[in-house]
Amino acid sequence: MSAPSVARHRIRWKATVALAGALVGPASAVWAAQALQDIVAVVKRIQEAAQRRSFVGTYVVSHGGHMTSSRITHFCDGRDQIERIEALDGQMRQVYRHNDTVHVLWPGSRTALVEQRELVGRFPAPLQPGDGTQIHQYELQVGGDERVAGHDAQVVLFKPRDALRYPRRLWLERRTGLLLRSDLLNERGDVLESASFSELQINVRLSAQTLLQEMNRLDGYRVNRPVYLPTSLDSEGWTMRPPVAGFETLQVVRRPMAPWIARTAASGVSDTGPAADNAMVLQAVYSDGLTHVSVFIEPFVAALHKRGTPATIGSTSALSHRQGEWWITAVGAVPVAALQQFVVGLERRKP
């Protein structure tokens, strides 16, 4: 869900080819394990599998006793990616993506959100390495073979080298490298969140035209088209001191405040008011190669912003901090200690 700052970096092709050969061919388990030690190649393989394969499946996410499921239809012909994600639980919602253009439809209320998403909303997510240096904040451990949704899978564990990120255990389809299951663990090894295909068909024939027609069928919908303006922290008068270890800036944008408030309604904000509809919030996105942290900077409004304890849903936490006339919120699937460094590390540059 990638950014230009990510796209300009390239991973060594030879390493990826060696890994693919080890996993796809009839190589020995020892050779496969040796190839998997290249942590950058493993991440690259997962990305390429999602970008180059057409598949249809049911995807289930569980955390804290709650479970949601979606039907994912993913088309790829080597040039275009078209995807439909249909929520199977709760309010009816359909998410369509054509490369970086995303349509979110709520048929019940006949409303739609149309936007460009370079960093978020993709499947699998996040798994977007930069130049390969941040990803080495993790140690790669190779597990055994298991089966997920009827497919043979290789189990790998990304174990963090510090307390600023969570361990992540992945199940990769043996032939293609497609991500079949992902468990996010705490420092004790307990599962915070698990996301997995319950059934999956790979390399299926799909109609791109049919998916695009569904995506663009917006007659009768009230469509919101927020505009995102690329910028930088420096030009906006901010700096991060010191940088949070292992995280790099992927993108900084100015975006409408209203969609941001709507998405964080679970934290207690339910009424934006007319002023918020025209207001803008600054969003900076950081990545360590496996996970993202978004930092939002907006003017402090006493009626909206209430200091409280960190909010956590599943593996995702949010932490807010007032700095003078500004309200800073960090959100990500990382320990609260990492979010604390983000919100405290942001400094307003003196004129």
Tab-separated table of C-alpha atoms in Angstrom:
chain	number	residue	atom	x	y	z
A	1	MET	CA	0.000	0.000	0.000
A	2	SER	CA	5.097	1.456	-3.409
A	3	ALA	CA	6.249	4.947	-2.479
A	4	PRO	CA	8.816	6.579	-4.817
A	5	SER	CA	11.346	6.583	-1.996
A	6	VAL	CA	11.006	2.802	-1.818
A	7	ALA	CA	10.781	2.123	-5.532
A	8	ARG	CA	14.135	3.646	-6.350
A	9	HIS	CA	15.937	1.029	-4.296
A	10	ARG	CA	16.502	-2.351	-5.929
A	11	ILE	CA	17.221	-5.749	-4.374
A	12	ARG	CA	19.977	-7.932	-5.766
A	13	TRP	CA	18.392	-10.067	-8.495
A	14	LYS	CA	20.822	-12.931	-8.063
A	15	ALA	CA	19.786	-13.422	-4.444
A	16	THR	CA	16.117	-13.571	-5.393
A	17	VAL	CA	16.750	-16.053	-8.203
A	18	ALA	CA	18.772	-18.271	-5.892
A	19	LEU	CA	16.004	-18.216	-3.301
A	20	ALA	CA	13.296	-18.962	-5.858
A	21	GLY	CA	15.256	-21.882	-7.192
A	22	ALA	CA	15.761	-23.280	-3.725
A	23	LEU	CA	12.087	-23.113	-2.832
A	24	VAL	CA	10.495	-24.055	-6.157
A	25	GLY	CA	12.815	-26.793	-7.330
A	26	PRO	CA	13.492	-30.183	-5.743
A	27	ALA	CA	16.441	-28.840	-3.724
A	28	SER	CA	17.301	-30.302	-0.359
A	29	ALA	CA	15.981	-28.832	2.879
A	30	VAL	CA	19.510	-27.785	3.818
A	31	TRP	CA	19.928	-25.731	0.640
A	32	ALA	CA	16.510	-24.160	1.124
A	33	ALA	CA	17.431	-23.133	4.661
A	34	GLN	CA	20.702	-21.600	3.450
A	35	ALA	CA	18.926	-19.587	0.764
A	36	LEU	CA	16.360	-18.369	3.272
A	37	GLN	CA	19.098	-16.782	5.369
A	38	ASP	CA	19.044	-13.874	2.933
A	39	ILE	CA	16.371	-11.928	4.761
A	40	VAL	CA	16.077	-9.281	2.047
A	41	ALA	CA	15.473	-11.911	-0.610
A	42	VAL	CA	12.727	-13.491	1.497
A	43	VAL	CA	10.855	-10.192	1.783
A	44	LYS	CA	11.354	-9.500	-1.908
A	45	ARG	CA	9.993	-12.930	-2.771
A	46	ILE	CA	6.834	-12.341	-0.728
A	47	GLN	CA	6.256	-9.020	-2.462
A	48	GLU	CA	6.775	-10.430	-5.936
A	49	ALA	CA	4.469	-13.382	-5.265
A	50	ALA	CA	1.617	-11.015	-4.397
A	51	GLN	CA	2.353	-8.778	-7.366
A	52	ARG	CA	2.637	-11.505	-10.008
A	53	ARG	CA	0.017	-14.087	-9.056
A	54	SER	CA	-3.738	-14.147	-9.585
A	55	PHE	CA	-5.598	-15.756	-6.705
A	56	VAL	CA	-8.965	-15.976	-4.973
A	57	GLY	CA	-9.455	-16.850	-1.324
A	58	THR	CA	-11.112	-16.238	2.026
A	59	TYR	CA	-8.917	-14.328	4.460
A	60	VAL	CA	-9.529	-14.447	8.224
A	61	VAL	CA	-8.064	-12.048	10.802
A	62	SER	CA	-8.353	-12.811	14.522
A	63	HIS	CA	-7.258	-10.849	17.583
A	64	GLY	CA	-8.389	-10.570	21.174
A	65	GLY	CA	-11.244	-12.992	20.711
A	66	HIS	CA	-12.577	-11.117	17.678
A	67	MET	CA	-12.582	-12.490	14.147
A	68	THR	CA	-13.288	-10.902	10.756
A	69	SER	CA	-13.212	-12.455	7.316
A	70	SER	CA	-12.934	-11.117	3.772
A	71	ARG	CA	-13.131	-12.511	0.272
A	72	ILE	CA	-10.064	-11.478	-1.751
A	73	THR	CA	-9.952	-11.601	-5.549
A	74	HIS	CA	-6.543	-10.576	-6.907
A	75	PHE	CA	-5.773	-10.246	-10.634
A	76	CYS	CA	-2.299	-9.669	-12.084
A	77	ASP	CA	-1.038	-9.902	-15.665
A	78	GLY	CA	2.510	-8.680	-15.053
A	79	ARG	CA	1.594	-5.046	-15.656
A	80	ASP	CA	-1.654	-4.247	-13.847
A	81	GLN	CA	-2.907	-5.363	-10.476
A	82	ILE	CA	-6.642	-5.322	-9.806
A	83	GLU	CA	-8.037	-6.419	-6.487
A	84	ARG	CA	-11.415	-6.728	-4.809
A	85	ILE	CA	-11.761	-7.239	-1.060
A	86	GLU	CA	-15.295	-7.897	0.204
A	87	ALA	CA	-15.996	-7.799	3.924
A	88	LEU	CA	-17.943	-10.908	4.928
A	89	ASP	CA	-18.782	-9.680	8.428
A	90	GLY	CA	-20.420	-6.563	9.818
A	91	GLN	CA	-21.241	-3.607	7.599
A	92	MET	CA	-21.101	-4.394	3.882
A	93	ARG	CA	-17.912	-2.918	2.446
A	94	GLN	CA	-16.051	-3.471	-0.798
A	95	VAL	CA	-12.505	-2.304	-1.472
A	96	TYR	CA	-11.256	-2.199	-5.055
A	97	ARG	CA	-7.693	-1.413	-6.079
A	98	HIS	CA	-6.318	-0.820	-9.563
A	99	ASN	CA	-2.581	-0.376	-9.059
A	100	ASP	CA	-2.463	2.697	-6.754
A	101	THR	CA	-6.076	3.814	-7.209
A	102	VAL	CA	-8.397	2.616	-4.448
A	103	HIS	CA	-12.203	2.736	-4.275
A	104	VAL	CA	-13.876	1.936	-0.954
A	105	LEU	CA	-17.625	1.381	-1.338
A	106	TRP	CA	-20.288	1.188	1.368
A	107	PRO	CA	-23.367	-0.055	-0.564
A	108	GLY	CA	-25.667	0.314	2.436
A	109	SER	CA	-25.162	4.077	2.719
A	110	ARG	CA	-24.302	4.543	-0.975
A	111	THR	CA	-21.068	6.328	-0.107
A	112	ALA	CA	-17.618	5.872	-1.629
A	113	LEU	CA	-14.052	6.959	-0.954
A	114	VAL	CA	-11.742	7.308	-3.971
A	115	GLU	CA	-8.062	7.958	-3.338
A	116	GLN	CA	-4.481	7.219	-4.329
A	117	ARG	CA	-2.707	4.917	-1.889
A	118	GLU	CA	0.971	4.349	-2.445
A	119	LEU	CA	1.730	2.985	1.011
A	120	VAL	CA	-1.298	1.382	2.570
A	121	GLY	CA	-4.209	-0.856	1.739
A	122	ARG	CA	-2.319	-3.500	-0.200
A	123	PHE	CA	-2.301	-7.211	0.345
A	124	PRO	CA	-0.110	-8.606	1.738
A	125	ALA	CA	0.812	-5.644	3.855
A	126	PRO	CA	3.067	-4.044	4.816
A	127	LEU	CA	6.293	-5.880	3.789
A	128	GLN	CA	7.896	-2.998	1.921
A	129	PRO	CA	11.670	-2.934	2.398
A	130	GLY	CA	13.720	0.099	1.504
A	131	ASP	CA	17.359	-0.407	0.683
A	132	GLY	CA	17.599	-3.565	2.781
A	133	THR	CA	19.301	-2.008	5.793
A	134	GLN	CA	16.287	-1.554	8.082
A	135	ILE	CA	15.118	-5.124	7.552
A	136	HIS	CA	18.262	-6.305	9.306
A	137	GLN	CA	16.748	-5.037	12.541
A	138	TYR	CA	15.282	-8.554	12.394
A	139	GLU	CA	16.972	-11.928	12.579
A	140	LEU	CA	15.628	-14.581	10.219
A	141	GLN	CA	14.921	-18.038	11.636
A	142	VAL	CA	13.805	-20.863	9.349
A	143	GLY	CA	11.162	-23.276	10.612
A	144	GLY	CA	9.739	-26.479	9.219
A	145	ASP	CA	7.051	-27.332	6.697
A	146	GLU	CA	3.342	-26.991	7.475
A	147	ARG	CA	0.084	-26.752	5.553
A	148	VAL	CA	-2.211	-23.744	5.322
A	149	ALA	CA	-5.518	-23.792	3.440
A	150	GLY	CA	-4.458	-27.013	1.726
A	151	HIS	CA	-1.107	-25.653	0.502
A	152	ASP	CA	2.399	-26.708	1.537
A	153	ALA	CA	4.133	-23.866	3.338
A	154	GLN	CA	7.605	-22.944	4.588
A	155	VAL	CA	7.555	-21.334	8.053
A	156	VAL	CA	9.918	-18.440	8.764
A	157	LEU	CA	10.266	-16.207	11.819
A	158	PHE	CA	11.403	-12.577	11.757
A	159	LYS	CA	12.789	-12.045	15.255
A	160	PRO	CA	13.526	-8.404	16.225
A	161	ARG	CA	16.906	-7.434	17.600
A	162	ASP	CA	15.417	-4.773	19.910
A	163	ALA	CA	12.244	-3.929	21.810
A	164	LEU	CA	10.868	-1.488	19.202
A	165	ARG	CA	9.124	-4.085	17.024
A	166	TYR	CA	7.231	-7.355	17.307
A	167	PRO	CA	8.283	-10.824	16.132
A	168	ARG	CA	6.440	-11.953	13.010
A	169	ARG	CA	5.937	-15.590	11.992
A	170	LEU	CA	5.064	-16.212	8.341
A	171	TRP	CA	3.894	-19.172	6.287
A	172	LEU	CA	5.009	-18.960	2.623
A	173	GLU	CA	3.498	-21.132	-0.103
A	174	ARG	CA	6.268	-23.474	-1.222
A	175	ARG	CA	6.036	-23.043	-5.006
A	176	THR	CA	5.186	-19.356	-5.293
A	177	GLY	CA	6.235	-17.696	-2.026
A	178	LEU	CA	2.720	-16.291	-1.577
A	179	LEU	CA	2.032	-15.271	2.005
A	180	LEU	CA	-0.569	-17.696	3.381
A	181	ARG	CA	-0.545	-16.769	7.046
A	182	SER	CA	1.029	-14.173	9.308
A	183	ASP	CA	1.167	-14.192	13.117
A	184	LEU	CA	2.266	-11.138	15.057
A	185	LEU	CA	3.745	-12.105	18.440
A	186	ASN	CA	4.613	-10.253	21.622
A	187	GLU	CA	7.951	-10.541	23.401
A	188	ARG	CA	6.739	-13.688	25.216
A	189	GLY	CA	5.736	-15.403	21.984
A	190	ASP	CA	1.987	-15.000	22.507
A	191	VAL	CA	-0.043	-14.342	19.349
A	192	LEU	CA	-1.345	-10.764	19.251
A	193	GLU	CA	-2.969	-11.098	15.857
A	194	SER	CA	-3.243	-13.867	13.279
A	195	ALA	CA	-4.209	-13.409	9.621
A	196	SER	CA	-4.592	-16.443	7.383
A	197	PHE	CA	-6.277	-17.824	4.299
A	198	SER	CA	-8.881	-20.413	5.222
A	199	GLU	CA	-9.170	-21.441	1.557
A	200	LEU	CA	-7.186	-20.281	-1.472
A	201	GLN	CA	-6.947	-20.885	-5.213
A	202	ILE	CA	-3.700	-19.744	-6.873
A	203	ASN	CA	-3.154	-18.951	-10.569
A	204	VAL	CA	-6.876	-18.791	-11.328
A	205	ARG	CA	-8.323	-17.201	-14.476
A	206	LEU	CA	-9.928	-13.853	-13.701
A	207	SER	CA	-11.549	-11.137	-15.806
A	208	ALA	CA	-9.821	-7.790	-15.371
A	209	GLN	CA	-12.591	-6.065	-17.313
A	210	THR	CA	-15.287	-7.370	-14.983
A	211	LEU	CA	-13.412	-6.202	-11.878
A	212	LEU	CA	-12.783	-2.739	-13.366
A	213	GLN	CA	-16.438	-2.373	-14.328
A	214	GLU	CA	-17.489	-3.199	-10.770
A	215	MET	CA	-14.897	-0.802	-9.379
A	216	ASN	CA	-16.078	2.146	-11.472
A	217	ARG	CA	-19.807	1.583	-11.015
A	218	LEU	CA	-20.342	4.663	-8.843
A	219	ASP	CA	-23.719	5.896	-10.131
A	220	GLY	CA	-25.889	6.864	-7.189
A	221	TYR	CA	-22.941	7.018	-4.761
A	222	ARG	CA	-21.874	10.075	-2.803
A	223	VAL	CA	-18.157	10.105	-3.625
A	224	ASN	CA	-15.434	11.629	-1.457
A	225	ARG	CA	-12.137	12.270	-3.298
A	226	PRO	CA	-9.585	13.536	-0.760
A	227	VAL	CA	-6.437	15.161	-2.138
A	228	TYR	CA	-3.033	14.337	-0.673
A	229	LEU	CA	-0.234	16.869	-1.098
A	230	PRO	CA	3.366	15.521	-0.939
A	231	THR	CA	5.608	17.484	1.378
A	232	SER	CA	8.386	16.934	3.954
A	233	LEU	CA	8.723	17.374	7.686
A	234	ASP	CA	11.475	19.945	7.202
A	235	SER	CA	9.418	22.132	4.880
A	236	GLU	CA	6.537	21.950	7.364
A	237	GLY	CA	8.769	23.089	10.212
A	238	TRP	CA	9.305	19.732	11.947
A	239	THR	CA	12.210	17.414	12.615
A	240	MET	CA	12.591	13.968	14.225
A	241	ARG	CA	15.382	13.953	16.832
A	242	PRO	CA	16.757	11.442	17.213
A	243	PRO	CA	15.452	9.161	14.439
A	244	VAL	CA	13.784	6.021	15.762
A	245	ALA	CA	16.279	3.176	15.283
A	246	GLY	CA	15.637	1.062	12.193
A	247	PHE	CA	12.833	3.225	10.762
A	248	GLU	CA	13.087	5.316	7.607
A	249	THR	CA	10.697	7.947	6.296
A	250	LEU	CA	8.706	6.622	3.347
A	251	GLN	CA	6.396	9.534	2.663
A	252	VAL	CA	5.043	12.754	4.146
A	253	VAL	CA	1.726	14.201	2.950
A	254	ARG	CA	-0.814	16.817	3.904
A	255	ARG	CA	-4.249	15.205	3.896
A	256	PRO	CA	-7.812	16.164	4.833
A	257	MET	CA	-8.490	15.813	8.527
A	258	ALA	CA	-12.039	14.492	8.179
A	259	PRO	CA	-11.140	11.029	6.736
A	260	TRP	CA	-8.431	10.663	9.407
A	261	ILE	CA	-10.913	11.454	12.165
A	262	ALA	CA	-13.453	9.063	10.699
A	263	ARG	CA	-10.946	6.245	10.708
A	264	THR	CA	-10.053	6.873	14.337
A	265	ALA	CA	-13.650	7.129	15.558
A	266	ALA	CA	-13.024	4.056	17.684
A	267	SER	CA	-10.745	6.167	19.871
A	268	GLY	CA	-13.643	8.385	20.896
A	269	VAL	CA	-14.037	10.951	18.107
A	270	SER	CA	-17.489	10.733	16.566
A	271	ASP	CA	-18.443	14.265	15.531
A	272	THR	CA	-16.036	16.156	13.270
A	273	GLY	CA	-18.077	19.299	12.683
A	274	PRO	CA	-17.805	21.626	9.686
A	275	ALA	CA	-14.408	23.012	10.692
A	276	ALA	CA	-12.752	19.604	10.500
A	277	ASP	CA	-14.128	19.032	7.006
A	278	ASN	CA	-11.817	21.734	5.623
A	279	ALA	CA	-8.858	21.184	7.953
A	280	MET	CA	-5.677	19.346	6.999
A	281	VAL	CA	-3.465	16.971	8.959
A	282	LEU	CA	0.189	16.199	8.324
A	283	GLN	CA	0.969	12.471	8.010
A	284	ALA	CA	4.473	10.994	8.024
A	285	VAL	CA	4.850	7.268	7.277
A	286	TYR	CA	7.856	5.314	8.528
A	287	SER	CA	8.911	1.713	7.850
A	288	ASP	CA	11.484	-0.730	9.155
A	289	GLY	CA	11.006	-3.008	6.141
A	290	LEU	CA	8.284	-5.149	7.716
A	291	THR	CA	5.906	-2.806	9.493
A	292	HIS	CA	4.699	0.782	9.229
A	293	VAL	CA	4.177	3.574	11.729
A	294	SER	CA	2.074	6.618	10.784
A	295	VAL	CA	2.565	9.874	12.673
A	296	PHE	CA	-0.225	12.473	12.413
A	297	ILE	CA	0.345	16.139	13.305
A	298	GLU	CA	-2.635	18.466	13.637
A	299	PRO	CA	-3.573	21.639	15.496
A	300	PHE	CA	-4.657	20.982	19.065
A	301	VAL	CA	-8.422	21.262	19.606
A	302	ALA	CA	-9.482	20.852	23.235
A	303	ALA	CA	-12.957	19.568	22.330
A	304	LEU	CA	-11.491	16.761	20.223
A	305	HIS	CA	-8.182	15.843	21.775
A	306	LYS	CA	-8.235	14.172	25.162
A	307	ARG	CA	-5.092	12.798	26.737
A	308	GLY	CA	-5.423	9.161	27.724
A	309	THR	CA	-3.689	5.825	27.901
A	310	PRO	CA	-2.498	4.180	24.669
A	311	ALA	CA	-5.345	2.580	22.728
A	312	THR	CA	-4.791	-0.908	21.324
A	313	ILE	CA	-6.901	-2.963	18.930
A	314	GLY	CA	-5.360	-6.329	18.168
A	315	SER	CA	-1.717	-5.675	17.320
A	316	THR	CA	-2.220	-2.006	16.414
A	317	SER	CA	-1.678	0.678	19.038
A	318	ALA	CA	-2.180	4.441	19.013
A	319	LEU	CA	-0.493	6.985	21.282
A	320	SER	CA	-1.175	10.728	21.397
A	321	HIS	CA	0.862	13.572	22.861
A	322	ARG	CA	0.306	17.314	23.060
A	323	GLN	CA	3.203	19.543	22.085
A	324	GLY	CA	2.301	23.190	22.566
A	325	GLU	CA	-0.412	24.053	20.054
A	326	TRP	CA	-0.069	20.735	18.252
A	327	TRP	CA	-1.528	17.267	18.746
A	328	ILE	CA	0.695	14.350	17.679
A	329	THR	CA	-0.611	10.798	17.244
A	330	ALA	CA	1.479	7.739	16.328
A	331	VAL	CA	-0.255	4.587	15.074
A	332	GLY	CA	1.280	1.234	14.204
A	333	ALA	CA	1.590	-2.488	14.871
A	334	VAL	CA	4.585	-1.939	17.133
A	335	PRO	CA	5.146	-1.875	20.908
A	336	VAL	CA	4.028	1.282	22.690
A	337	ALA	CA	7.700	1.977	23.500
A	338	ALA	CA	8.305	2.597	19.792
A	339	LEU	CA	5.301	4.918	19.477
A	340	GLN	CA	6.564	6.838	22.495
A	341	GLN	CA	9.838	7.551	20.695
A	342	PHE	CA	7.965	8.830	17.647
A	343	VAL	CA	5.653	11.249	19.456
A	344	VAL	CA	8.344	12.546	21.821
A	345	GLY	CA	11.051	12.722	19.143
A	346	LEU	CA	9.125	15.141	16.924
A	347	GLU	CA	10.300	18.711	17.471
A	348	ARG	CA	8.887	21.957	16.156
A	349	ARG	CA	11.725	23.861	14.489
A	350	LYS	CA	12.222	27.360	15.834
A	351	PRO	CA	11.668	30.200	13.332
